[in-house]
Coordinates of C-alpha atoms and ligand atoms in Angstrom, one line a residue:
X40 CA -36.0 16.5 -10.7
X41 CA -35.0 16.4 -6.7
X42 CA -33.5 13.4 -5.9
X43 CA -34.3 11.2 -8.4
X44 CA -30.9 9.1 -7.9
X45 CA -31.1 8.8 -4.3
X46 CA -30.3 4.8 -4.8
X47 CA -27.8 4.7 -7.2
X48 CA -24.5 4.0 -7.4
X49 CA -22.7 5.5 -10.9
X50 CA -19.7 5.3 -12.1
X51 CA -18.4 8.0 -14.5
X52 CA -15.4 7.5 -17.2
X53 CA -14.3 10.3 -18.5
X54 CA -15.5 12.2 -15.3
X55 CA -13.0 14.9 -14.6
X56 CA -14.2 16.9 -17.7
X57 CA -16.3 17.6 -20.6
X58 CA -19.8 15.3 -21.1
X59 CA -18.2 13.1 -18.3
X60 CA -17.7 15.8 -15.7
X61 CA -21.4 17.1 -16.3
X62 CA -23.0 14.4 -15.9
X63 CA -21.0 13.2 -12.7
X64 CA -21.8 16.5 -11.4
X65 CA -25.6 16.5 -12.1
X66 CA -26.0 12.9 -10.8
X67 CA -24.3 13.6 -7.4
X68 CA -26.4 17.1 -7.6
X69 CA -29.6 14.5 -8.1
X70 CA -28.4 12.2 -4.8
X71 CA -26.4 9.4 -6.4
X72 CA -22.8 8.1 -5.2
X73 CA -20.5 8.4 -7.8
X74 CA -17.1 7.2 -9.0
X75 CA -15.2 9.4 -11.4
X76 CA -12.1 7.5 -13.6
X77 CA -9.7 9.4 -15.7
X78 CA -6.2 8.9 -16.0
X79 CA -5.0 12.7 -14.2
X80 CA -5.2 12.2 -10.5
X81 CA -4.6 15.8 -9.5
X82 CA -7.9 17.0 -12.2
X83 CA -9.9 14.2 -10.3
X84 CA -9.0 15.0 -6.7
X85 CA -9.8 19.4 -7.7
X86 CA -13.3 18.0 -8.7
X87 CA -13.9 15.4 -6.2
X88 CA -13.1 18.0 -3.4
X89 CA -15.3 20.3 -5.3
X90 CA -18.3 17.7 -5.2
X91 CA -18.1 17.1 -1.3
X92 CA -17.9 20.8 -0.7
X93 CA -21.1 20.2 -1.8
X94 CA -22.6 17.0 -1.1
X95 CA -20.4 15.6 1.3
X96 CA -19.0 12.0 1.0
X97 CA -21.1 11.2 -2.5
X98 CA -18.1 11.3 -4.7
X99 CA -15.1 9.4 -5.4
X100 CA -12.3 9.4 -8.0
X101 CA -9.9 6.5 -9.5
X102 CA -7.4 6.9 -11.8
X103 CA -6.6 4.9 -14.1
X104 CA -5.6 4.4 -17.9
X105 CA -8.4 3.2 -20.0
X106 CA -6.1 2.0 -22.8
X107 CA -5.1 -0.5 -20.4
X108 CA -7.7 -3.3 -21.0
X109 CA -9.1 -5.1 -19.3
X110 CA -6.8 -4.6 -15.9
X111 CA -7.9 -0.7 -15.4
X112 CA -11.6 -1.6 -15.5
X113 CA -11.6 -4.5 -13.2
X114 CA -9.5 -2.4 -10.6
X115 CA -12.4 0.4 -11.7
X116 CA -15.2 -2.0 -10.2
X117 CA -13.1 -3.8 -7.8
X118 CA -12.8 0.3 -5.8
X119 CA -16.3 1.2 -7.2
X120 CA -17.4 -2.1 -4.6
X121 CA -15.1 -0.6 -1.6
X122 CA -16.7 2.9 -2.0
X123 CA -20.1 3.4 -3.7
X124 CA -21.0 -0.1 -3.8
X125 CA -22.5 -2.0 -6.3
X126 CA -22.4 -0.2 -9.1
X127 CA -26.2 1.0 -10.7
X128 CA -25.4 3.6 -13.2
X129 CA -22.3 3.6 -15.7
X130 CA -20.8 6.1 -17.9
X131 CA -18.7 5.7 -20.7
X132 CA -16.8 8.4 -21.7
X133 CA -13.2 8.3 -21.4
X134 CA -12.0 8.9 -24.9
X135 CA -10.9 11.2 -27.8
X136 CA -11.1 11.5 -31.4
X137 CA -7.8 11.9 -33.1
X138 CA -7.8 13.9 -36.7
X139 CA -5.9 11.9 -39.0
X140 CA -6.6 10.1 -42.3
X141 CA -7.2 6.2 -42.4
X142 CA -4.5 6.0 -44.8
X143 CA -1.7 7.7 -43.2
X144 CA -2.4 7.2 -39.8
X145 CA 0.3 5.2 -38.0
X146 CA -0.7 1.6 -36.9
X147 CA -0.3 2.4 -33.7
X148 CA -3.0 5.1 -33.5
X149 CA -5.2 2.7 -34.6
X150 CA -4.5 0.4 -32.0
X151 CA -4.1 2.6 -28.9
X152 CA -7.5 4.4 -29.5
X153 CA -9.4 1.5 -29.9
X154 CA -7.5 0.2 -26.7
X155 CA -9.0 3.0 -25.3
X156 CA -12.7 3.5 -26.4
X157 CA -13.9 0.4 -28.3
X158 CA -12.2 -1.9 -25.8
X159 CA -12.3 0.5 -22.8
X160 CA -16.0 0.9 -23.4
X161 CA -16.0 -3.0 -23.5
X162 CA -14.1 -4.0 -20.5
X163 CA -16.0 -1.8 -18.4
X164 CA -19.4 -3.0 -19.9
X165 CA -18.2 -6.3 -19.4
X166 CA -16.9 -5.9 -15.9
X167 CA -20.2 -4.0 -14.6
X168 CA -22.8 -6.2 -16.3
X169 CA -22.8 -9.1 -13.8
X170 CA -23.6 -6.7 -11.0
X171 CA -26.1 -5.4 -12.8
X172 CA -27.8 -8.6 -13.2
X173 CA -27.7 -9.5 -10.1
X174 CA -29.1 -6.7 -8.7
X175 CA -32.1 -6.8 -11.7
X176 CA -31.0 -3.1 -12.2
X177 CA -28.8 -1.3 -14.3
X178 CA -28.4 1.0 -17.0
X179 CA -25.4 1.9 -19.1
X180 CA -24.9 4.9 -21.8
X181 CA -22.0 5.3 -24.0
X182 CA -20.8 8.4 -25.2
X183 CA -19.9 7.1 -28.9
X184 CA -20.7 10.4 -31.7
X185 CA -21.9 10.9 -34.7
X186 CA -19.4 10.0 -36.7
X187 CA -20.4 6.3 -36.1
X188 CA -23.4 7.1 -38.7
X189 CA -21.8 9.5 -40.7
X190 CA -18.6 8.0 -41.2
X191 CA -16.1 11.2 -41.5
X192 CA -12.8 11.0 -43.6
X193 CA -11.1 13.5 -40.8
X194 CA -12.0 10.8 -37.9
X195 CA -11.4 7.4 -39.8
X196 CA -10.6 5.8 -36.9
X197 CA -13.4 7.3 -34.3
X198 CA -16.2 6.5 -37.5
X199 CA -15.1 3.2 -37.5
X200 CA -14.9 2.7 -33.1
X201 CA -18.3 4.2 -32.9
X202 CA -19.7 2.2 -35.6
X203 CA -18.8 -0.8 -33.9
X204 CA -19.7 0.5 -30.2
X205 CA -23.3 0.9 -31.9
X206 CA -22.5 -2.9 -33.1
X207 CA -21.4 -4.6 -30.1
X208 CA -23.4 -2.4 -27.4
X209 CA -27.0 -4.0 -29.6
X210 CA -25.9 -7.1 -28.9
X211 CA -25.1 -7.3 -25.2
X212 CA -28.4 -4.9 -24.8
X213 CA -30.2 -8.0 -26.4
X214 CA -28.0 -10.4 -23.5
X215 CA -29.4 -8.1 -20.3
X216 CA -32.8 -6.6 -20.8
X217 CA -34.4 -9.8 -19.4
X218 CA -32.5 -8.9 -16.2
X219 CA -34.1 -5.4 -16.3
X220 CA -30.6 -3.9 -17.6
X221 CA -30.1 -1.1 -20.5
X222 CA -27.8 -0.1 -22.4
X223 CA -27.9 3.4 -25.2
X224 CA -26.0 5.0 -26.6
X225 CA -25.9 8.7 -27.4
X226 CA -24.1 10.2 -30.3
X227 CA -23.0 14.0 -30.0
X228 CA -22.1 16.1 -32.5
X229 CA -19.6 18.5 -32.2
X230 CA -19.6 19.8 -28.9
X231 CA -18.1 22.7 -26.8
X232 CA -15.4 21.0 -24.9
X233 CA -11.7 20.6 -23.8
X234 CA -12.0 17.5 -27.0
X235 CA -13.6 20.4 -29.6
X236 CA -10.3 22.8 -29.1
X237 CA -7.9 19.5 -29.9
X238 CA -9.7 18.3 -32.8
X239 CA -9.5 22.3 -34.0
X240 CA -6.3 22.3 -33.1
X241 CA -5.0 19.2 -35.1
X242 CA -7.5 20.4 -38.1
X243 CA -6.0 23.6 -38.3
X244 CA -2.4 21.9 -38.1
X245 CA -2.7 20.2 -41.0
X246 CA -5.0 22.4 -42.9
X247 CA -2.9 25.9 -42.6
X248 CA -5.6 27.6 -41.4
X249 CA -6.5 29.3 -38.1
X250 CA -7.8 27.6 -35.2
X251 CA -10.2 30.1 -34.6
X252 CA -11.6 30.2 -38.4
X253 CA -12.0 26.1 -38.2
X254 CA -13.9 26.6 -35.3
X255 CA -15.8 29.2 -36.6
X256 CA -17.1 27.1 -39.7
X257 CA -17.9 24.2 -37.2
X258 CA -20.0 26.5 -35.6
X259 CA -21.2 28.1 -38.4
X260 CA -22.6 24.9 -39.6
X261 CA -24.6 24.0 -36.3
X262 CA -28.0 23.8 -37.5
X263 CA -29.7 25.2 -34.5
X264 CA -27.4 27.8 -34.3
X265 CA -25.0 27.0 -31.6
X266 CA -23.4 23.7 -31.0
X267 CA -24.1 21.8 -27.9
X268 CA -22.4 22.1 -24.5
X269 CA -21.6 19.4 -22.5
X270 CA -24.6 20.5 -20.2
X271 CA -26.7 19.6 -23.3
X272 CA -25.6 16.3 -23.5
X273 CA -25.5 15.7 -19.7
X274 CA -29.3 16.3 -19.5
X275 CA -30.4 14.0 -22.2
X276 CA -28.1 10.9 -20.7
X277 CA -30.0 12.0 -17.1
X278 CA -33.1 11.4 -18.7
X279 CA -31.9 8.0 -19.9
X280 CA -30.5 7.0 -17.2
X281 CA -34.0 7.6 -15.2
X282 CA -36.8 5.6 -14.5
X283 CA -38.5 8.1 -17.4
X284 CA -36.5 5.7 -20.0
X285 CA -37.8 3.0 -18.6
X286 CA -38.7 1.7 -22.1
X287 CA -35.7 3.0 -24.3
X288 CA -33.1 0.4 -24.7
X289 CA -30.7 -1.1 -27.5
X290 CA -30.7 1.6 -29.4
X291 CA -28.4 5.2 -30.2
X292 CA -30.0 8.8 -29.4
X293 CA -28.7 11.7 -31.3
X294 CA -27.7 14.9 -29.3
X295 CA -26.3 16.8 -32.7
X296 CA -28.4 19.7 -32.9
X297 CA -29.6 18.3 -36.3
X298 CA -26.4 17.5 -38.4
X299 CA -27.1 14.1 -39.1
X300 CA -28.3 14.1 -42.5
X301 CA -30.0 10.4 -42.8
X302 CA -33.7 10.3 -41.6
X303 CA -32.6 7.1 -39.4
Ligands
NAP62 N1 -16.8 16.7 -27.8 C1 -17.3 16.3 -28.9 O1 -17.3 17.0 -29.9 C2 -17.6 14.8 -29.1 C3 -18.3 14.4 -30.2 C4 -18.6 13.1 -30.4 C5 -18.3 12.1 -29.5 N2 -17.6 12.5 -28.4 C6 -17.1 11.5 -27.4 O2 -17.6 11.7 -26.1 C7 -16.6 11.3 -25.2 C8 -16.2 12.4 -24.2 O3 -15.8 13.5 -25.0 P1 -15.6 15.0 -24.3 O4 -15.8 15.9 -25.4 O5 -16.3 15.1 -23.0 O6 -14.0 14.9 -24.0 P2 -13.0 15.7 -23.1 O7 -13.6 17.0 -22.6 O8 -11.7 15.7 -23.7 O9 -12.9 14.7 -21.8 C9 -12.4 13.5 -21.9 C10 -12.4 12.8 -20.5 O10 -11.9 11.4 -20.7 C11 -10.7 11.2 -19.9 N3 -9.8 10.3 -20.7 C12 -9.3 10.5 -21.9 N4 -8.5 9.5 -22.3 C13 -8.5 8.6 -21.2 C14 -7.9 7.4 -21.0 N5 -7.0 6.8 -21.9 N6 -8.2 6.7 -19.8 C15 -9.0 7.3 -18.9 N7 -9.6 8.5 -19.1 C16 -9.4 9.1 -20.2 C17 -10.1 12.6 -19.7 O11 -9.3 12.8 -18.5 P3 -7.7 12.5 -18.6 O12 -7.2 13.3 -19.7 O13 -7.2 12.9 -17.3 O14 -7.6 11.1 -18.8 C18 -11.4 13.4 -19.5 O15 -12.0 13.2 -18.2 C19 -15.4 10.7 -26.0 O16 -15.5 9.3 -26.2 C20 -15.6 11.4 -27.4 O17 -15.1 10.7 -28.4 C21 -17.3 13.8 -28.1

Protein backbone atom coordinates (compact mmCIF):
# COMPACT_ATOMS: atom_id res chain seq x y z
CA UNK A 1 0.00 0.00 0.00
CA UNK A 2 3.14 2.59 0.14
CA UNK A 3 2.21 5.67 1.33
CA UNK A 4 -1.17 5.80 0.98
CA UNK A 5 -1.63 8.28 4.02
CA UNK A 6 0.95 10.66 3.06
CA UNK A 7 -1.76 13.68 3.77
CA UNK A 8 -3.36 12.70 6.64
CA UNK A 9 -3.46 13.75 9.89
CA UNK A 10 -5.05 10.78 12.46
CA UNK A 11 -5.65 10.82 15.70
CA UNK A 12 -5.77 7.49 17.58
CA UNK A 13 -7.70 6.80 21.11
CA UNK A 14 -6.87 4.02 22.56
CA UNK A 15 -3.36 4.20 20.75
CA UNK A 16 -0.83 2.86 23.20
CA UNK A 17 -2.23 -0.71 22.80
CA UNK A 18 -4.29 -3.35 21.40
CA UNK A 19 -6.59 -2.39 18.06
CA UNK A 20 -5.54 1.21 18.83
CA UNK A 21 -1.77 0.68 18.98
CA UNK A 22 -1.92 -1.28 15.49
CA UNK A 23 -3.53 0.77 13.71
CA UNK A 24 -1.49 3.96 14.90
CA UNK A 25 1.44 1.97 14.07
CA UNK A 26 0.36 0.91 10.45
CA UNK A 27 -0.86 4.46 9.61
CA UNK A 28 2.40 6.18 10.64
CA UNK A 29 4.10 3.03 8.78
CA UNK A 30 1.69 4.20 5.59
CA UNK A 31 3.06 8.12 6.01
CA UNK A 32 0.32 9.71 8.13
CA UNK A 33 1.01 12.07 11.27
CA UNK A 34 -0.53 10.80 14.14
CA UNK A 35 -1.73 11.57 17.60
CA UNK A 36 -1.99 8.80 20.12
CA UNK A 37 -4.44 9.43 23.52
CA UNK A 38 -4.56 7.15 26.43
CA UNK A 39 -4.64 7.97 29.86
CA UNK A 40 -0.76 6.19 30.82
CA UNK A 41 1.79 8.83 29.79
CA UNK A 42 4.91 6.64 30.33
CA UNK A 43 3.04 3.55 27.82
CA UNK A 44 2.51 6.56 25.26
CA UNK A 45 5.96 8.12 25.41
CA UNK A 46 7.75 3.95 25.08
CA UNK A 47 5.61 3.83 21.88
CA UNK A 48 5.87 7.32 20.56
CA UNK A 49 9.85 7.02 20.89
CA UNK A 50 9.43 3.72 19.26
CA UNK A 51 7.49 5.26 16.17
CA UNK A 52 10.15 8.11 15.56
CA UNK A 53 12.92 5.63 15.77
CA UNK A 54 11.28 4.80 12.85
CA UNK A 55 9.65 7.54 11.12
CA UNK A 56 10.96 10.43 12.61
CA UNK A 57 8.71 13.31 13.83
CA UNK A 58 5.24 11.56 12.57
CA UNK A 59 3.94 10.69 15.96
CA UNK A 60 2.73 12.33 18.94
CA UNK A 61 1.09 11.25 22.19
CA UNK A 62 -1.56 13.08 24.75
CA UNK A 63 -2.77 11.80 27.64
CA UNK A 64 -5.66 12.24 28.85
CA UNK A 65 -8.76 10.54 30.60
CA UNK A 66 -11.52 9.71 28.27
CA UNK A 67 -14.11 9.48 31.05
CA UNK A 68 -13.65 13.02 31.40
CA UNK A 69 -16.20 14.39 28.83
CA UNK A 70 -16.18 16.63 26.96
CA UNK A 71 -12.91 18.64 28.50
CA UNK A 72 -10.31 15.58 27.54
CA UNK A 73 -11.39 15.62 23.88
CA UNK A 74 -11.39 19.28 23.33
CA UNK A 75 -7.80 19.48 24.86
CA UNK A 76 -7.30 16.16 22.47
CA UNK A 77 -8.00 18.47 19.24
CA UNK A 78 -7.00 21.65 20.66
CA UNK A 79 -2.89 19.63 20.82
CA UNK A 80 -3.93 17.54 17.75
CA UNK A 81 -3.99 21.44 15.89
CA UNK A 82 -0.48 22.37 17.56
CA UNK A 83 1.14 19.14 16.34
CA UNK A 84 -0.35 17.12 13.42
CA UNK A 85 -2.67 19.73 12.37
CA UNK A 86 -6.00 19.56 11.32
CA UNK A 87 -7.09 16.42 12.13
CA UNK A 88 -8.10 13.97 8.83
CA UNK A 89 -8.34 10.48 10.23
CA UNK A 90 -9.93 9.57 13.81
CA UNK A 91 -9.88 6.59 15.86
CA UNK A 92 -11.97 5.61 18.54
CA UNK A 93 -10.84 3.22 20.69
CA UNK A 94 -10.25 4.07 24.13
CA UNK A 95 -12.33 1.74 26.08
CA UNK A 96 -13.05 -1.56 27.90
CA UNK A 97 -15.73 -4.05 28.53
CA UNK A 98 -16.36 -4.73 32.15
CA UNK A 99 -17.87 -8.45 33.00
CA UNK A 100 -20.72 -7.87 35.21
CA UNK A 101 -24.49 -8.51 35.18
CA UNK A 102 -27.00 -5.67 34.38
CA UNK A 103 -28.64 -6.39 37.54
CA UNK A 104 -25.95 -6.28 40.07
CA UNK A 105 -23.65 -4.05 38.61
CA UNK A 106 -23.18 -0.93 40.70
CA UNK A 107 -24.64 2.42 39.31
CA UNK A 108 -21.55 3.67 39.12
CA UNK A 109 -20.11 1.21 36.58
CA UNK A 110 -22.77 2.08 34.46
CA UNK A 111 -22.03 5.58 34.52
CA UNK A 112 -18.24 5.66 34.40
CA UNK A 113 -18.07 3.35 31.23
CA UNK A 114 -20.43 5.11 29.32
CA UNK A 115 -18.45 8.28 30.48
CA UNK A 116 -15.84 6.71 28.80
CA UNK A 117 -16.94 5.01 25.47
CA UNK A 118 -20.47 6.10 24.54
CA UNK A 119 -19.71 9.72 25.50
CA UNK A 120 -15.91 9.51 24.94
CA UNK A 121 -16.65 8.25 21.43
CA UNK A 122 -19.11 11.28 21.26
CA UNK A 123 -17.13 14.16 22.41
CA UNK A 124 -14.41 13.30 20.30
CA UNK A 125 -16.75 12.85 17.23
CA UNK A 126 -18.26 15.93 18.12
CA UNK A 127 -15.13 17.87 18.68
CA UNK A 128 -13.38 16.61 15.21
CA UNK A 129 -16.44 16.86 12.99
CA UNK A 130 -16.21 20.64 12.25
CA UNK A 131 -12.64 20.25 11.02
CA UNK A 132 -13.68 17.72 9.01
CA UNK A 133 -16.16 19.75 7.27
CA UNK A 134 -14.31 22.27 6.67
CA UNK A 135 -11.66 20.68 5.18
CA UNK A 136 -14.46 18.50 2.88
CA UNK A 137 -12.47 15.36 4.21
CA UNK A 138 -12.67 13.17 6.93
CA UNK A 139 -13.29 9.80 7.96
CA UNK A 140 -13.99 8.42 11.44
CA UNK A 141 -14.17 4.49 12.69
CA UNK A 142 -15.32 3.40 16.00
CA UNK A 143 -14.11 0.44 17.55
CA UNK A 144 -17.71 -0.54 19.17
CA UNK A 145 -17.95 -4.88 19.20
CA UNK A 146 -20.20 -7.32 18.71
CA UNK A 147 -21.89 -7.35 21.47
CA UNK A 148 -23.81 -4.28 20.16
CA UNK A 149 -25.84 -6.95 17.86
CA UNK A 150 -25.70 -9.71 19.97
CA UNK A 151 -26.58 -8.26 23.17
CA UNK A 152 -24.45 -10.59 25.76
CA UNK A 153 -25.79 -11.06 29.51
CA UNK A 154 -21.82 -11.13 30.65
CA UNK A 155 -21.32 -7.42 28.96
CA UNK A 156 -24.79 -5.73 29.82
CA UNK A 157 -23.41 -2.60 29.91
CA UNK A 158 -20.87 -2.78 26.72
CA UNK A 159 -24.19 -4.48 24.62
CA UNK A 160 -26.10 -1.67 25.53
CA UNK A 161 -22.96 1.24 24.73
CA UNK A 162 -22.32 -0.32 21.43
CA UNK A 163 -25.88 -0.63 20.57
CA UNK A 164 -26.23 2.91 20.95
CA UNK A 165 -22.75 3.92 19.30
CA UNK A 166 -24.28 2.05 16.17
CA UNK A 167 -27.46 4.39 16.98
CA UNK A 168 -25.96 7.69 17.41
CA UNK A 169 -22.82 7.24 14.92
CA UNK A 170 -26.07 6.59 11.77
CA UNK A 171 -27.15 9.63 12.59
CA UNK A 172 -24.34 12.10 12.56
CA UNK A 173 -23.05 9.89 9.35
CA UNK A 174 -26.38 11.12 7.84
CA UNK A 175 -25.27 15.07 9.19
CA UNK A 176 -21.58 14.88 7.23
CA UNK A 177 -21.52 12.82 4.14
CA UNK A 178 -22.70 15.90 2.08
CA UNK A 179 -19.33 17.45 3.33
CA UNK A 180 -17.48 14.26 1.95
CA UNK A 181 -17.09 12.94 5.69
CA UNK A 182 -17.60 9.13 6.99
CA UNK A 183 -18.15 7.63 9.66
CA UNK A 184 -18.20 3.20 10.38
CA UNK A 185 -18.06 1.39 12.65
CA UNK A 186 -16.40 -1.95 13.07
CA UNK A 187 -17.45 -4.59 15.53
CA UNK A 188 -14.75 -7.15 16.75
CA UNK A 189 -15.34 -10.18 18.26
CA UNK A 190 -13.30 -11.42 20.77
CA UNK A 191 -9.91 -10.55 20.13
CA UNK A 192 -6.25 -11.35 21.27
CA UNK A 193 -5.39 -8.41 23.39
CA UNK A 194 -4.31 -6.80 26.78
CA UNK A 195 -8.71 -6.28 27.05
CA UNK A 196 -9.28 -10.40 26.16
CA UNK A 197 -6.93 -11.42 29.40
CA UNK A 198 -9.25 -8.91 31.73
CA UNK A 199 -12.48 -9.97 30.50
CA UNK A 200 -10.95 -13.81 31.17
CA UNK A 201 -9.81 -12.72 34.17
CA UNK A 202 -13.09 -11.16 35.70
CA UNK A 203 -14.96 -14.34 33.90
CA UNK A 204 -13.02 -16.74 35.58
CA UNK A 205 -13.43 -14.64 38.98
CA UNK A 206 -16.73 -15.13 39.20
CA UNK A 207 -17.16 -18.36 37.53
CA UNK A 208 -14.50 -20.59 39.63
CA UNK A 209 -12.88 -21.64 36.84
CA UNK A 210 -9.43 -21.21 35.37
CA UNK A 211 -8.39 -18.37 33.40
CA UNK A 212 -6.71 -20.36 31.03
CA UNK A 213 -9.82 -22.97 30.50
CA UNK A 214 -12.20 -19.66 29.91
CA UNK A 215 -9.95 -18.72 27.43
CA UNK A 216 -9.66 -21.85 25.95
CA UNK A 217 -13.49 -22.28 25.27
CA UNK A 218 -13.44 -18.63 23.83
CA UNK A 219 -11.04 -19.82 21.55
CA UNK A 220 -12.48 -22.94 21.01
CA UNK A 221 -15.54 -21.36 19.74
CA UNK A 222 -13.79 -19.08 17.05
CA UNK A 223 -15.29 -20.17 13.94
CA UNK A 224 -12.35 -19.77 11.75
CA UNK A 225 -10.30 -21.41 14.12
CA UNK A 226 -8.39 -18.72 15.84
CA UNK A 227 -9.64 -15.50 17.07
CA UNK A 228 -8.56 -12.30 15.67
CA UNK A 229 -5.44 -10.30 16.57
CA UNK A 230 -5.45 -6.80 16.83
CA UNK A 231 -3.37 -6.84 13.44
CA UNK A 232 -6.62 -8.25 11.98
CA UNK A 233 -8.68 -5.65 12.90
CA UNK A 234 -6.10 -2.89 12.14
CA UNK A 235 -6.02 -3.94 8.47
CA UNK A 236 -9.70 -3.83 7.80
CA UNK A 237 -10.14 -0.19 9.60
CA UNK A 238 -6.92 0.81 7.08
CA UNK A 239 -8.95 -0.22 4.32
CA UNK A 240 -11.79 2.02 5.52
CA UNK A 241 -10.10 4.55 6.31
CA UNK A 242 -8.69 4.73 2.52
CA UNK A 243 -9.74 6.23 -0.49
CA UNK A 244 -10.71 2.22 -1.34
CA UNK A 245 -13.92 2.98 1.03
CA UNK A 246 -14.65 5.65 -0.68
CA UNK A 247 -18.35 4.49 -0.90
CA UNK A 248 -18.80 2.69 2.52
CA UNK A 249 -20.38 4.92 5.05
CA UNK A 250 -23.12 4.93 7.90
CA UNK A 251 -22.90 1.66 8.44
CA UNK A 252 -21.04 -1.27 11.08
CA UNK A 253 -18.44 -3.97 9.52
CA UNK A 254 -17.99 -7.10 11.33
CA UNK A 255 -14.33 -8.30 12.08
CA UNK A 256 -15.63 -11.57 14.27
CA UNK A 257 -14.24 -14.33 12.36
CA UNK A 258 -18.00 -15.42 11.87
CA UNK A 259 -19.65 -15.45 15.43
CA UNK A 260 -22.36 -13.34 14.69
CA UNK A 261 -25.18 -15.51 14.25
CA UNK A 262 -27.87 -13.10 12.51
CA UNK A 263 -27.60 -12.93 8.60
CA UNK A 264 -27.64 -8.94 9.03
N1 LIG B 1 -10.48 -6.97 22.41
C1 LIG B 1 -11.74 -7.35 22.23
O1 LIG B 1 -12.06 -8.55 22.39
C2 LIG B 1 -12.79 -6.36 21.83
C3 LIG B 1 -14.04 -6.85 21.38
C4 LIG B 1 -15.03 -5.96 21.04
C5 LIG B 1 -14.83 -4.60 21.16
N2 LIG B 1 -13.63 -4.13 21.61
C6 LIG B 1 -13.48 -2.67 21.78
O2 LIG B 1 -12.36 -2.18 21.09
C7 LIG B 1 -11.79 -1.08 21.81
C8 LIG B 1 -10.29 -1.34 22.02
O3 LIG B 1 -10.14 -2.59 22.66
P1 LIG B 1 -8.70 -3.31 22.82
O4 LIG B 1 -8.96 -4.75 22.90
O5 LIG B 1 -7.74 -2.75 21.86
O6 LIG B 1 -8.34 -2.80 24.31
P2 LIG B 1 -6.92 -2.72 25.10
O7 LIG B 1 -5.90 -3.59 24.46
O8 LIG B 1 -7.25 -2.91 26.52
O9 LIG B 1 -6.48 -1.18 24.85
C9 LIG B 1 -7.30 -0.15 25.33
C10 LIG B 1 -6.66 1.19 25.00
O10 LIG B 1 -7.56 2.23 25.45
C11 LIG B 1 -6.90 3.07 26.43
N3 LIG B 1 -7.91 3.48 27.41
C12 LIG B 1 -8.67 2.66 28.20
N4 LIG B 1 -9.47 3.42 28.99
C13 LIG B 1 -9.21 4.72 28.69
C14 LIG B 1 -9.69 5.97 29.18
N5 LIG B 1 -10.60 6.03 30.18
N6 LIG B 1 -9.20 7.12 28.65
C15 LIG B 1 -8.26 7.07 27.66
N7 LIG B 1 -7.76 5.92 27.16
C16 LIG B 1 -8.23 4.76 27.68
C17 LIG B 1 -5.79 2.16 27.00
O11 LIG B 1 -4.68 2.88 27.55
P3 LIG B 1 -4.65 3.34 29.10
O12 LIG B 1 -4.98 2.13 29.92
O13 LIG B 1 -3.28 3.87 29.32
O14 LIG B 1 -5.68 4.40 29.23
C18 LIG B 1 -5.34 1.43 25.73
O15 LIG B 1 -4.52 2.26 24.94
C19 LIG B 1 -12.60 -0.94 23.11
O16 LIG B 1 -13.58 0.04 22.97
C20 LIG B 1 -13.26 -2.31 23.24
O17 LIG B 1 -14.48 -2.26 23.96
C21 LIG B 1 -12.61 -4.97 21.92
Amino acid sequence: MGQEFESDRAIVTGGSRGIGWSVAEELVAQGARVLLVARHQDALKTRVDELNRRFPGQAFFYACDMGNQPACAQAVVQYALNTIGQPTLLLNGAGGASITNALDAPWSLWVDDFQVKFFGYLAMTRAVLPLMMQQRKGVIVNLVGIAGKDPNRNLPIASAINGALNGVMKVLADDVSAYGVRIINVNPGATETDLLETMAQATAKRSGDSVENVLKAMRARAPLGRLPSAADVAGVILFLMSHRAAFITGTSVDVDGGIHRGAF
